[in-house]
Amino acid sequence: MPVPLVALLAAVAVAVPLVGHGEGHATAGGDGVAAAVDPGGGGETAGGPVGRSGRAAPPRRALAAETRPVPATPAGKLRFGLGPGLDSAHSSPLAPDLDFLSTWYNGPNDLSFLRNWKADLIPEVYRSGHGIHLIVWLDGTGGVGTVQTAHGPACGREYPLSSGFLDNARELASIFAGPAGGPALYVTLFTEFQTYPCHPNAWATTPDTTNYYLALQDQYLAALNIFHSSAPNARVSLGWGGWQSRWDDPVAGGGRSLITHFADVLRASDFESFQAMGTDSNAADVRDMTKALGQYGPVMLAHYKSESQTTWESDIHALLSGDAPSQLSRDGLFAFSFMDAANIASPAALSLARGAIQSHGVHSTL
């Protein structure tokens, strides 16, 4: 199974260290989802259906709300991006051929440098005709424990379920917002979210795992609404770990069966996204996750890299040569983002990536 991001970030420069701890509990607000988390045990919202805890559960944001289409992409073509930060990607030799630049939010401390970007770098990126891809990864942020939610006790990473995260999402939407008619702001929320509960990768391992996923779905829908309300160019997705398609456990809702438990949330999303970062071949994961998620909407490979350069080169040949990009496009893939420049450090690798992007890529020309 591919190594989750938490085990790789020590070797990857992602703008700033992963630090920060969100505090507080979710309360009802103007984001379309009422109290998702109540660590104090009180303040439940009345009038909703009764959840596992016996308390009234708050209603969810309407799942039939209008989604925003991603920019039209010609059949057989892909939109390419590069991270790990707007600054590094903007200065990359690949930048002229890229459609968007990827950057990361890993916790509240990142807001300090992102606020500085709001006035200069972010508008400059949009003016250059590039979209921006914001990846939100929170499995290294804050504590892990049991919190009370509208669905009952949930065990896992606390910050993603907190009102503090939604407050931070409002600021992120303000920082990255661009004009509705300009380049897109793609948002991959909760990337590798399957690892956030105490028991990962399956829906019903324990009741507090199910409750965690239910509460995380509520938070996701609330954050989606925040970005839609505050960033006219935002398109939002839920970020899967690409290993999920490698097995199936219908009884526990694990492997491929976990995806069906998120079907309503996926349909409410503007696009779908997943990562691929295995040291063994990622090609099958990319094909399988594209097919699995493509039934719900257009799909982005949100961050691709490999700790094995041989694997990376083999994957590029398998995924981005011949008819492979056209098949991926038919299955729903519209975008492909390289996580960072580590795999394109050599002239040969840079040439391989540039050739694939120029042959199969499309980008805005504002």
mmCIF file of C-alpha atoms in Angstrom:
data_model
loop_
_atom_site.group_PDB
_atom_site.id
_atom_site.type_symbol
_atom_site.label_atom_id
_atom_site.label_comp_id
_atom_site.label_asym_id
_atom_site.label_seq_id
_atom_site.Cartn_x
_atom_site.Cartn_y
_atom_site.Cartn_z
ATOM 1 C CA MET A 1 0.000 0.000 0.000
ATOM 2 C CA PRO A 2 1.366 3.465 -0.832
ATOM 3 C CA VAL A 3 2.807 5.408 2.066
ATOM 4 C CA PRO A 4 0.441 8.143 3.369
ATOM 5 C CA LEU A 5 1.622 11.724 3.090
ATOM 6 C CA VAL A 6 2.485 11.984 6.779
ATOM 7 C CA ALA A 7 5.396 9.589 6.253
ATOM 8 C CA LEU A 8 6.789 11.506 3.275
ATOM 9 C CA LEU A 9 6.594 15.145 4.270
ATOM 10 C CA ALA A 10 9.870 15.052 6.171
ATOM 11 C CA ALA A 11 11.592 14.729 2.808
ATOM 12 C CA VAL A 12 9.412 17.242 0.972
ATOM 13 C CA ALA A 13 9.537 21.031 1.309
ATOM 14 C CA VAL A 14 5.926 22.170 1.625
ATOM 15 C CA ALA A 15 6.368 25.914 2.152
ATOM 16 C CA VAL A 16 6.383 25.853 5.985
ATOM 17 C CA PRO A 17 6.538 23.180 8.723
ATOM 18 C CA LEU A 18 3.374 21.357 9.634
ATOM 19 C CA VAL A 19 2.418 23.019 12.877
ATOM 20 C CA GLY A 20 -0.625 24.481 14.563
ATOM 21 C CA HIS A 21 -3.548 23.236 16.635
ATOM 22 C CA GLY A 22 -7.131 24.257 16.068
ATOM 23 C CA GLU A 23 -9.269 24.675 19.148
ATOM 24 C CA GLY A 24 -12.936 25.088 19.865
ATOM 25 C CA HIS A 25 -15.982 23.205 18.697
ATOM 26 C CA ALA A 26 -18.225 23.588 15.718
ATOM 27 C CA THR A 27 -21.381 25.595 16.213
ATOM 28 C CA ALA A 28 -24.255 26.485 14.002
ATOM 29 C CA GLY A 29 -23.421 29.246 11.577
ATOM 30 C CA GLY A 30 -24.084 30.668 8.167
ATOM 31 C CA ASP A 31 -22.372 27.908 6.236
ATOM 32 C CA GLY A 32 -25.340 25.662 5.617
ATOM 33 C CA VAL A 33 -24.376 23.045 8.233
ATOM 34 C CA ALA A 34 -25.184 23.309 11.908
ATOM 35 C CA ALA A 35 -23.094 22.105 14.849
ATOM 36 C CA ALA A 36 -20.820 19.375 13.560
ATOM 37 C CA VAL A 37 -18.838 18.992 16.782
ATOM 38 C CA ASP A 38 -19.615 19.711 20.403
ATOM 39 C CA PRO A 39 -16.735 18.564 22.610
ATOM 40 C CA GLY A 40 -18.418 20.101 25.642
ATOM 41 C CA GLY A 41 -21.343 17.757 25.291
ATOM 42 C CA GLY A 42 -23.959 20.509 25.130
ATOM 43 C CA GLY A 43 -25.482 22.943 22.742
ATOM 44 C CA GLU A 44 -27.097 20.399 20.430
ATOM 45 C CA THR A 45 -29.326 21.723 17.708
ATOM 46 C CA ALA A 46 -32.978 20.884 18.132
ATOM 47 C CA GLY A 47 -35.335 19.952 15.376
ATOM 48 C CA GLY A 48 -33.134 17.575 13.396
ATOM 49 C CA PRO A 49 -33.343 13.783 13.182
ATOM 50 C CA VAL A 50 -32.159 11.817 16.196
ATOM 51 C CA GLY A 51 -28.613 10.455 15.766
ATOM 52 C CA ARG A 52 -26.794 7.515 17.381
ATOM 53 C CA SER A 53 -26.289 9.508 20.570
ATOM 54 C CA GLY A 54 -30.030 9.970 21.027
ATOM 55 C CA ARG A 55 -29.672 13.730 20.570
ATOM 56 C CA ALA A 56 -31.253 15.695 17.769
ATOM 57 C CA ALA A 57 -28.849 15.710 14.813
ATOM 58 C CA PRO A 58 -28.598 18.914 12.769
ATOM 59 C CA PRO A 59 -29.726 18.966 9.158
ATOM 60 C CA ARG A 60 -27.103 18.841 6.428
ATOM 61 C CA ARG A 61 -26.561 21.326 3.683
ATOM 62 C CA ALA A 62 -28.854 20.489 0.778
ATOM 63 C CA LEU A 63 -27.002 17.988 -1.356
ATOM 64 C CA ALA A 64 -28.913 19.117 -4.431
ATOM 65 C CA ALA A 65 -27.243 22.544 -4.309
ATOM 66 C CA GLU A 66 -25.815 23.682 -7.615
ATOM 67 C CA THR A 67 -22.271 22.610 -8.394
ATOM 68 C CA ARG A 68 -19.806 24.707 -10.363
ATOM 69 C CA PRO A 69 -18.448 23.182 -13.574
ATOM 70 C CA VAL A 70 -14.703 22.965 -14.019
ATOM 71 C CA PRO A 71 -13.310 24.768 -17.077
ATOM 72 C CA ALA A 72 -14.096 22.942 -20.294
ATOM 73 C CA THR A 73 -11.246 20.645 -21.270
ATOM 74 C CA PRO A 74 -10.996 19.137 -24.786
ATOM 75 C CA ALA A 75 -11.427 15.373 -24.960
ATOM 76 C CA GLY A 76 -8.105 13.604 -24.642
ATOM 77 C CA LYS A 77 -6.415 16.609 -23.037
ATOM 78 C CA LEU A 78 -5.492 17.297 -19.406
ATOM 79 C CA ARG A 79 -4.831 20.385 -17.316
ATOM 80 C CA PHE A 80 -1.436 20.105 -15.624
ATOM 81 C CA GLY A 81 -0.320 21.627 -12.345
ATOM 82 C CA LEU A 82 2.789 21.709 -10.168
ATOM 83 C CA GLY A 83 3.516 22.323 -6.459
ATOM 84 C CA PRO A 84 4.391 22.394 -3.692
ATOM 85 C CA GLY A 85 4.034 26.188 -3.413
ATOM 86 C CA LEU A 86 2.889 29.052 -5.603
ATOM 87 C CA ASP A 87 6.316 30.674 -5.339
ATOM 88 C CA SER A 88 8.321 27.634 -6.454
ATOM 89 C CA ALA A 89 5.850 26.552 -9.142
ATOM 90 C CA HIS A 90 5.556 30.087 -10.525
ATOM 91 C CA SER A 91 9.312 30.160 -11.144
ATOM 92 C CA SER A 92 9.547 26.604 -12.534
ATOM 93 C CA PRO A 93 10.758 26.117 -16.122
ATOM 94 C CA LEU A 94 7.507 24.201 -16.634
ATOM 95 C CA ALA A 95 5.353 27.186 -15.636
ATOM 96 C CA PRO A 96 4.628 28.443 -19.187
ATOM 97 C CA ASP A 97 3.033 25.100 -20.079
ATOM 98 C CA LEU A 98 1.058 24.626 -16.855
ATOM 99 C CA ASP A 99 -2.624 25.384 -16.412
ATOM 100 C CA PHE A 100 -2.515 25.830 -12.627
ATOM 101 C CA LEU A 101 -0.106 26.008 -9.696
ATOM 102 C CA SER A 102 -0.623 23.917 -6.551
ATOM 103 C CA THR A 103 0.014 25.009 -2.985
ATOM 104 C CA TRP A 104 -0.738 23.611 0.480
ATOM 105 C CA TYR A 105 -2.531 24.450 3.704
ATOM 106 C CA ASN A 106 -1.439 22.198 6.566
ATOM 107 C CA GLY A 107 -2.767 24.098 9.575
ATOM 108 C CA PRO A 108 -3.398 27.538 11.120
ATOM 109 C CA ASN A 109 0.252 28.585 11.247
ATOM 110 C CA ASP A 110 0.334 28.584 7.435
ATOM 111 C CA LEU A 111 -2.000 31.576 7.426
ATOM 112 C CA SER A 112 0.878 33.886 8.351
ATOM 113 C CA PHE A 113 2.623 33.538 4.989
ATOM 114 C CA LEU A 114 -0.592 33.052 3.009
ATOM 115 C CA ARG A 115 -1.807 36.469 4.207
ATOM 116 C CA ASN A 116 1.307 37.986 2.671
ATOM 117 C CA TRP A 117 0.598 36.218 -0.617
ATOM 118 C CA LYS A 118 -2.919 37.694 -0.768
ATOM 119 C CA ALA A 119 -1.690 41.148 -1.762
ATOM 120 C CA ASP A 120 0.916 40.194 -4.355
ATOM 121 C CA LEU A 121 1.689 36.615 -5.358
ATOM 122 C CA ILE A 122 -1.872 35.310 -5.636
ATOM 123 C CA PRO A 123 -3.095 38.183 -7.868
ATOM 124 C CA GLU A 124 0.112 37.834 -9.911
ATOM 125 C CA VAL A 125 -0.551 34.135 -10.484
ATOM 126 C CA TYR A 126 -4.112 34.825 -11.610
ATOM 127 C CA ARG A 127 -2.932 37.646 -13.901
ATOM 128 C CA SER A 128 -0.474 35.245 -15.512
ATOM 129 C CA GLY A 129 -3.434 33.116 -16.604
ATOM 130 C CA HIS A 130 -2.730 30.282 -14.180
ATOM 131 C CA GLY A 131 -5.351 28.808 -11.921
ATOM 132 C CA ILE A 132 -4.515 27.973 -8.305
ATOM 133 C CA HIS A 133 -4.952 24.606 -6.637
ATOM 134 C CA LEU A 134 -5.199 24.711 -2.833
ATOM 135 C CA ILE A 135 -4.576 21.351 -1.151
ATOM 136 C CA VAL A 136 -5.755 21.058 2.466
ATOM 137 C CA TRP A 137 -3.969 18.267 4.366
ATOM 138 C CA LEU A 138 -4.709 18.014 8.093
ATOM 139 C CA ASP A 139 -3.549 14.596 9.289
ATOM 140 C CA GLY A 140 -0.515 16.224 10.909
ATOM 141 C CA THR A 141 -2.405 19.031 12.650
ATOM 142 C CA GLY A 142 -3.672 19.102 16.216
ATOM 143 C CA GLY A 143 -4.489 16.260 18.524
ATOM 144 C CA VAL A 144 -6.157 12.884 18.075
ATOM 145 C CA GLY A 145 -8.893 11.832 20.443
ATOM 146 C CA THR A 146 -12.595 11.271 20.977
ATOM 147 C CA VAL A 147 -14.926 14.218 20.484
ATOM 148 C CA GLN A 148 -18.686 14.473 20.755
ATOM 149 C CA THR A 149 -20.422 15.139 17.450
ATOM 150 C CA ALA A 150 -23.987 15.405 16.288
ATOM 151 C CA HIS A 151 -23.702 11.756 15.251
ATOM 152 C CA GLY A 152 -22.257 10.534 18.551
ATOM 153 C CA PRO A 153 -18.678 10.040 19.836
ATOM 154 C CA ALA A 154 -16.087 10.209 17.063
ATOM 155 C CA CYS A 155 -12.446 9.171 17.340
ATOM 156 C CA GLY A 156 -9.821 10.801 15.172
ATOM 157 C CA ARG A 157 -8.011 14.009 14.265
ATOM 158 C CA GLU A 158 -9.821 16.813 16.110
ATOM 159 C CA TYR A 159 -8.935 19.951 14.140
ATOM 160 C CA PRO A 160 -10.776 19.021 10.888
ATOM 161 C CA LEU A 161 -14.019 18.708 12.907
ATOM 162 C CA SER A 162 -13.592 21.975 14.804
ATOM 163 C CA SER A 163 -15.205 25.371 14.338
ATOM 164 C CA GLY A 164 -11.635 26.650 14.247
ATOM 165 C CA PHE A 165 -11.135 24.889 10.928
ATOM 166 C CA LEU A 166 -14.260 26.493 9.462
ATOM 167 C CA ASP A 167 -13.041 29.904 10.649
ATOM 168 C CA ASN A 168 -9.729 29.201 8.910
ATOM 169 C CA ALA A 169 -11.582 28.051 5.782
ATOM 170 C CA ARG A 170 -13.320 31.439 5.638
ATOM 171 C CA GLU A 171 -9.971 33.193 5.694
ATOM 172 C CA LEU A 172 -8.519 30.818 3.110
ATOM 173 C CA ALA A 173 -11.444 31.515 0.792
ATOM 174 C CA SER A 174 -10.840 35.244 1.192
ATOM 175 C CA ILE A 175 -7.096 34.910 0.595
ATOM 176 C CA PHE A 176 -7.379 32.813 -2.571
ATOM 177 C CA ALA A 177 -10.536 34.316 -4.078
ATOM 178 C CA GLY A 178 -10.368 35.465 -7.678
ATOM 179 C CA PRO A 179 -12.913 36.857 -10.138
ATOM 180 C CA ALA A 180 -15.660 34.527 -11.325
ATOM 181 C CA GLY A 181 -14.570 34.890 -14.935
ATOM 182 C CA GLY A 182 -10.880 34.433 -14.242
ATOM 183 C CA PRO A 183 -8.708 31.354 -13.727
ATOM 184 C CA ALA A 184 -10.130 28.691 -11.444
ATOM 185 C CA LEU A 185 -9.386 28.176 -7.775
ATOM 186 C CA TYR A 186 -9.399 24.398 -7.305
ATOM 187 C CA VAL A 187 -9.690 23.247 -3.689
ATOM 188 C CA THR A 188 -8.829 19.715 -2.595
ATOM 189 C CA LEU A 189 -10.184 19.479 0.943
ATOM 190 C CA PHE A 190 -8.997 16.957 3.520
ATOM 191 C CA THR A 191 -6.598 15.128 1.206
ATOM 192 C CA GLU A 192 -5.998 11.557 2.413
ATOM 193 C CA PHE A 193 -9.007 11.994 4.700
ATOM 194 C CA GLN A 194 -9.313 8.207 5.097
ATOM 195 C CA THR A 195 -6.404 8.412 7.575
ATOM 196 C CA TYR A 196 -8.032 11.031 9.839
ATOM 197 C CA PRO A 197 -10.147 8.633 11.995
ATOM 198 C CA CYS A 198 -8.527 6.475 14.653
ATOM 199 C CA HIS A 199 -9.313 3.448 12.475
ATOM 200 C CA PRO A 200 -8.574 4.380 8.845
ATOM 201 C CA ASN A 201 -9.821 3.282 5.445
ATOM 202 C CA ALA A 202 -13.131 1.638 6.402
ATOM 203 C CA TRP A 203 -16.576 3.014 7.213
ATOM 204 C CA ALA A 204 -17.754 0.677 9.964
ATOM 205 C CA THR A 205 -14.659 -0.609 11.769
ATOM 206 C CA THR A 206 -16.102 0.867 14.983
ATOM 207 C CA PRO A 207 -19.109 3.125 15.712
ATOM 208 C CA ASP A 208 -16.824 6.057 16.520
ATOM 209 C CA THR A 209 -15.185 5.611 13.101
ATOM 210 C CA THR A 210 -18.546 5.850 11.331
ATOM 211 C CA ASN A 211 -19.393 8.895 13.419
ATOM 212 C CA TYR A 212 -16.093 10.507 12.515
ATOM 213 C CA TYR A 213 -16.705 10.099 8.800
ATOM 214 C CA LEU A 214 -20.265 11.426 9.152
ATOM 215 C CA ALA A 215 -19.022 14.496 11.019
ATOM 216 C CA LEU A 216 -16.232 14.997 8.482
ATOM 217 C CA GLN A 217 -18.800 14.912 5.681
ATOM 218 C CA ASP A 218 -20.725 17.666 7.487
ATOM 219 C CA GLN A 219 -17.563 19.745 7.808
ATOM 220 C CA TYR A 220 -16.715 19.184 4.170
ATOM 221 C CA LEU A 221 -20.118 20.397 3.016
ATOM 222 C CA ALA A 222 -19.845 23.427 5.296
ATOM 223 C CA ALA A 223 -16.392 24.262 3.927
ATOM 224 C CA LEU A 224 -17.587 23.767 0.339
ATOM 225 C CA ASN A 225 -20.327 26.295 1.000
ATOM 226 C CA ILE A 226 -17.812 28.729 2.516
ATOM 227 C CA PHE A 227 -15.632 28.617 -0.594
ATOM 228 C CA HIS A 228 -18.637 28.962 -2.887
ATOM 229 C CA SER A 229 -19.868 31.968 -0.911
ATOM 230 C CA SER A 230 -16.538 33.791 -0.603
ATOM 231 C CA ALA A 231 -14.534 32.805 -3.691
ATOM 232 C CA PRO A 232 -16.452 33.226 -6.973
ATOM 233 C CA ASN A 233 -13.872 31.189 -8.903
ATOM 234 C CA ALA A 234 -13.697 28.262 -6.437
ATOM 235 C CA ARG A 235 -14.358 24.631 -7.347
ATOM 236 C CA VAL A 236 -14.211 22.206 -4.418
ATOM 237 C CA SER A 237 -13.440 18.499 -4.079
ATOM 238 C CA LEU A 238 -12.840 15.876 -1.401
ATOM 239 C CA GLY A 239 -9.307 14.478 -1.504
ATOM 240 C CA TRP A 240 -8.937 10.681 -1.486
ATOM 241 C CA GLY A 241 -5.816 8.667 -0.861
ATOM 242 C CA GLY A 242 -5.275 6.738 -4.082
ATOM 243 C CA TRP A 243 -4.654 3.442 -2.303
ATOM 244 C CA GLN A 244 -8.390 3.019 -1.604
ATOM 245 C CA SER A 245 -9.072 1.132 -4.823
ATOM 246 C CA ARG A 246 -6.555 -1.648 -4.106
ATOM 247 C CA TRP A 247 -8.964 -3.892 -2.171
ATOM 248 C CA ASP A 248 -12.602 -4.224 -1.218
ATOM 249 C CA ASP A 249 -14.342 -5.056 2.072
ATOM 250 C CA PRO A 250 -18.101 -4.590 1.660
ATOM 251 C CA VAL A 251 -18.878 -5.762 5.216
ATOM 252 C CA ALA A 252 -16.726 -3.116 6.915
ATOM 253 C CA GLY A 253 -17.145 -0.581 4.135
ATOM 254 C CA GLY A 254 -13.439 -0.681 3.424
ATOM 255 C CA GLY A 255 -11.393 -0.356 0.260
ATOM 256 C CA ARG A 256 -13.533 0.405 -2.768
ATOM 257 C CA SER A 257 -16.700 0.061 -0.684
ATOM 258 C CA LEU A 258 -15.796 3.170 1.327
ATOM 259 C CA ILE A 259 -16.360 5.291 -1.770
ATOM 260 C CA THR A 260 -20.060 4.398 -1.912
ATOM 261 C CA HIS A 261 -20.560 5.746 1.621
ATOM 262 C CA PHE A 262 -19.483 9.159 0.319
ATOM 263 C CA ALA A 263 -21.605 9.066 -2.840
ATOM 264 C CA ASP A 264 -23.938 11.921 -1.853
ATOM 265 C CA VAL A 265 -21.016 14.130 -0.861
ATOM 266 C CA LEU A 266 -19.164 13.329 -4.094
ATOM 267 C CA ARG A 267 -22.225 14.250 -6.151
ATOM 268 C CA ALA A 268 -22.434 17.574 -4.299
ATOM 269 C CA SER A 269 -18.797 18.345 -5.147
ATOM 270 C CA ASP A 270 -17.637 20.404 -8.108
ATOM 271 C CA PHE A 271 -15.022 17.789 -9.005
ATOM 272 C CA GLU A 272 -13.369 14.743 -7.443
ATOM 273 C CA SER A 273 -9.722 14.337 -6.485
ATOM 274 C CA PHE A 274 -7.214 11.792 -5.247
ATOM 275 C CA GLN A 275 -3.467 11.453 -4.754
ATOM 276 C CA ALA A 276 -0.958 8.827 -5.968
ATOM 277 C CA MET A 277 2.385 8.612 -4.187
ATOM 278 C CA GLY A 278 3.415 4.960 -4.000
ATOM 279 C CA THR A 279 6.996 3.768 -4.329
ATOM 280 C CA ASP A 280 5.602 0.872 -6.359
ATOM 281 C CA SER A 281 3.769 1.598 -9.600
ATOM 282 C CA ASN A 282 0.958 4.135 -9.299
ATOM 283 C CA ALA A 283 -0.430 3.587 -12.783
ATOM 284 C CA ALA A 284 -3.107 1.080 -11.772
ATOM 285 C CA ASP A 285 -4.182 3.259 -8.832
ATOM 286 C CA VAL A 286 -4.554 6.260 -11.125
ATOM 287 C CA ARG A 287 -6.638 4.321 -13.633
ATOM 288 C CA ASP A 288 -8.789 2.639 -10.972
ATOM 289 C CA MET A 289 -9.442 5.756 -8.884
ATOM 290 C CA THR A 290 -10.257 7.760 -12.013
ATOM 291 C CA LYS A 291 -12.865 5.173 -13.002
ATOM 292 C CA ALA A 292 -14.272 4.893 -9.473
ATOM 293 C CA LEU A 293 -14.598 8.642 -8.937
ATOM 294 C CA GLY A 294 -15.379 9.552 -12.545
ATOM 295 C CA GLN A 295 -18.966 8.341 -12.160
ATOM 296 C CA TYR A 296 -19.551 11.243 -9.742
ATOM 297 C CA GLY A 297 -17.862 14.081 -11.633
ATOM 298 C CA PRO A 298 -14.669 15.243 -13.336
ATOM 299 C CA VAL A 299 -11.517 13.979 -11.603
ATOM 300 C CA MET A 300 -8.172 15.541 -10.690
ATOM 301 C CA LEU A 301 -5.006 13.669 -9.734
ATOM 302 C CA ALA A 302 -4.285 16.202 -6.997
ATOM 303 C CA HIS A 303 -0.697 15.375 -6.043
ATOM 304 C CA TYR A 304 1.466 12.826 -7.774
ATOM 305 C CA LYS A 305 5.040 11.931 -6.873
ATOM 306 C CA SER A 306 7.164 8.902 -6.075
ATOM 307 C CA GLU A 307 10.103 8.399 -3.757
ATOM 308 C CA SER A 308 11.438 6.061 -6.460
ATOM 309 C CA GLN A 309 12.646 7.900 -9.551
ATOM 310 C CA THR A 310 12.468 4.684 -11.559
ATOM 311 C CA THR A 311 8.820 4.257 -10.558
ATOM 312 C CA TRP A 312 8.081 7.884 -11.426
ATOM 313 C CA GLU A 313 9.530 7.559 -14.929
ATOM 314 C CA SER A 314 7.720 4.266 -15.493
ATOM 315 C CA ASP A 315 4.442 5.842 -14.356
ATOM 316 C CA ILE A 316 4.871 8.833 -16.663
ATOM 317 C CA HIS A 317 5.368 6.531 -19.635
ATOM 318 C CA ALA A 318 2.375 4.403 -18.597
ATOM 319 C CA LEU A 319 0.012 7.308 -17.928
ATOM 320 C CA LEU A 320 1.104 10.091 -20.247
ATOM 321 C CA SER A 321 2.143 8.457 -23.505
ATOM 322 C CA GLY A 322 0.324 6.906 -26.440
ATOM 323 C CA ASP A 323 -3.437 6.572 -25.978
ATOM 324 C CA ALA A 324 -3.243 6.507 -22.167
ATOM 325 C CA PRO A 325 -4.124 10.210 -21.626
ATOM 326 C CA SER A 326 -7.122 9.877 -23.939
ATOM 327 C CA GLN A 327 -8.365 6.841 -22.013
ATOM 328 C CA LEU A 328 -7.933 8.638 -18.698
ATOM 329 C CA SER A 329 -9.820 11.590 -20.165
ATOM 330 C CA ARG A 330 -12.665 9.312 -21.273
ATOM 331 C CA ASP A 331 -12.849 7.861 -17.764
ATOM 332 C CA GLY A 332 -13.177 11.335 -16.254
ATOM 333 C CA LEU A 333 -9.693 12.699 -15.569
ATOM 334 C CA PHE A 334 -9.364 16.371 -16.451
ATOM 335 C CA ALA A 335 -6.333 17.462 -14.398
ATOM 336 C CA PHE A 336 -2.972 16.082 -13.258
ATOM 337 C CA SER A 337 -0.792 17.857 -10.692
ATOM 338 C CA PHE A 338 2.811 17.000 -9.887
ATOM 339 C CA MET A 339 3.267 17.337 -6.133
ATOM 340 C CA ASP A 340 6.681 18.987 -6.396
ATOM 341 C CA ALA A 341 9.779 19.242 -8.564
ATOM 342 C CA ALA A 342 11.765 16.486 -6.825
ATOM 343 C CA ASN A 343 11.131 13.988 -9.627
ATOM 344 C CA ILE A 344 11.998 16.491 -12.372
ATOM 345 C CA ALA A 345 15.362 17.575 -10.970
ATOM 346 C CA SER A 346 17.438 16.026 -13.759
ATOM 347 C CA PRO A 347 17.455 17.374 -17.326
ATOM 348 C CA ALA A 348 16.161 14.039 -18.627
ATOM 349 C CA ALA A 349 13.241 13.964 -16.181
ATOM 350 C CA LEU A 350 12.429 17.610 -16.866
ATOM 351 C CA SER A 351 12.379 16.866 -20.575
ATOM 352 C CA LEU A 352 10.102 13.860 -20.011
ATOM 353 C CA ALA A 353 7.634 15.931 -17.978
ATOM 354 C CA ARG A 354 7.720 18.852 -20.407
ATOM 355 C CA GLY A 355 7.134 16.557 -23.373
ATOM 356 C CA ALA A 356 4.113 14.960 -21.708
ATOM 357 C CA ILE A 357 2.645 18.326 -20.722
ATOM 358 C CA GLN A 358 3.145 19.873 -24.147
ATOM 359 C CA SER A 359 1.759 16.813 -25.935
ATOM 360 C CA HIS A 360 -1.288 16.230 -23.786
ATOM 361 C CA GLY A 361 -1.890 19.441 -21.857
ATOM 362 C CA VAL A 362 -4.158 22.408 -22.332
ATOM 363 C CA HIS A 363 -4.125 25.691 -20.426
ATOM 364 C CA SER A 364 -5.849 29.013 -20.239
ATOM 365 C CA THR A 365 -4.391 31.887 -22.252
ATOM 366 C CA LEU A 366 -5.592 35.008 -20.479
#
